[in-house]
Amino acid sequence: MAENKTKATEASVESYIEGIQDSARRKDCETLTKLMSKATKETPKMWGTSIVGFGSYHYKYESGREGDTCLVGFSSRKSDISIYGLNAAPTHDDLIAKLGKHKAGKGCLYIRNLADVDLKVLENLVADAAKAKHHDRC
């Protein structure tokens, strides 16, 4: 069974965010860090080289594959900010309809910039997803 490549590290979240070249994107990532910290009540931590994650979650699939990942997290990518872990929110479908301009992938939400979305809705999505995963592991 292959091991997860993306693991929690001791790398600096601040250094990662400071390294984002685009100043508007950097500001969005600073805001997202505060929003996710508040919503999850977790301290941000780097997962791999490019994911800012909050909390940790042990998963096990029916296939037998298992590992650890962050409850929720985000990464600044070339054209969007990818947000991970929100599908676990029981309120996902209702809230996603109210979120604003975004794209959705299999396990990610893609946002060009935070001005395009309702931050209160995003905060609720993050909080609900983290809570659902906390509940799963208890």
Coordinates of N, CA and C in Angstrom, one line a residue, residues 4 30 77 99 110:
N4 N 1.0 8.0 2.0 CA 0.7 9.4 1.7 C 1.9 10.2 1.5
E30 N -4.0 35.0 3.6 CA -3.9 35.4 5.0 C -5.3 35.5 5.6
R77 N -2.8 28.0 -5.8 CA -2.3 27.3 -7.1 C -2.2 28.4 -8.1
L99 N -22.7 30.1 -1.9 CA -21.3 30.6 -1.7 C -20.9 31.7 -2.6
Y110 N -12.6 25.4 -5.9 CA -11.7 26.4 -6.5 C -12.3 27.7 -6.5

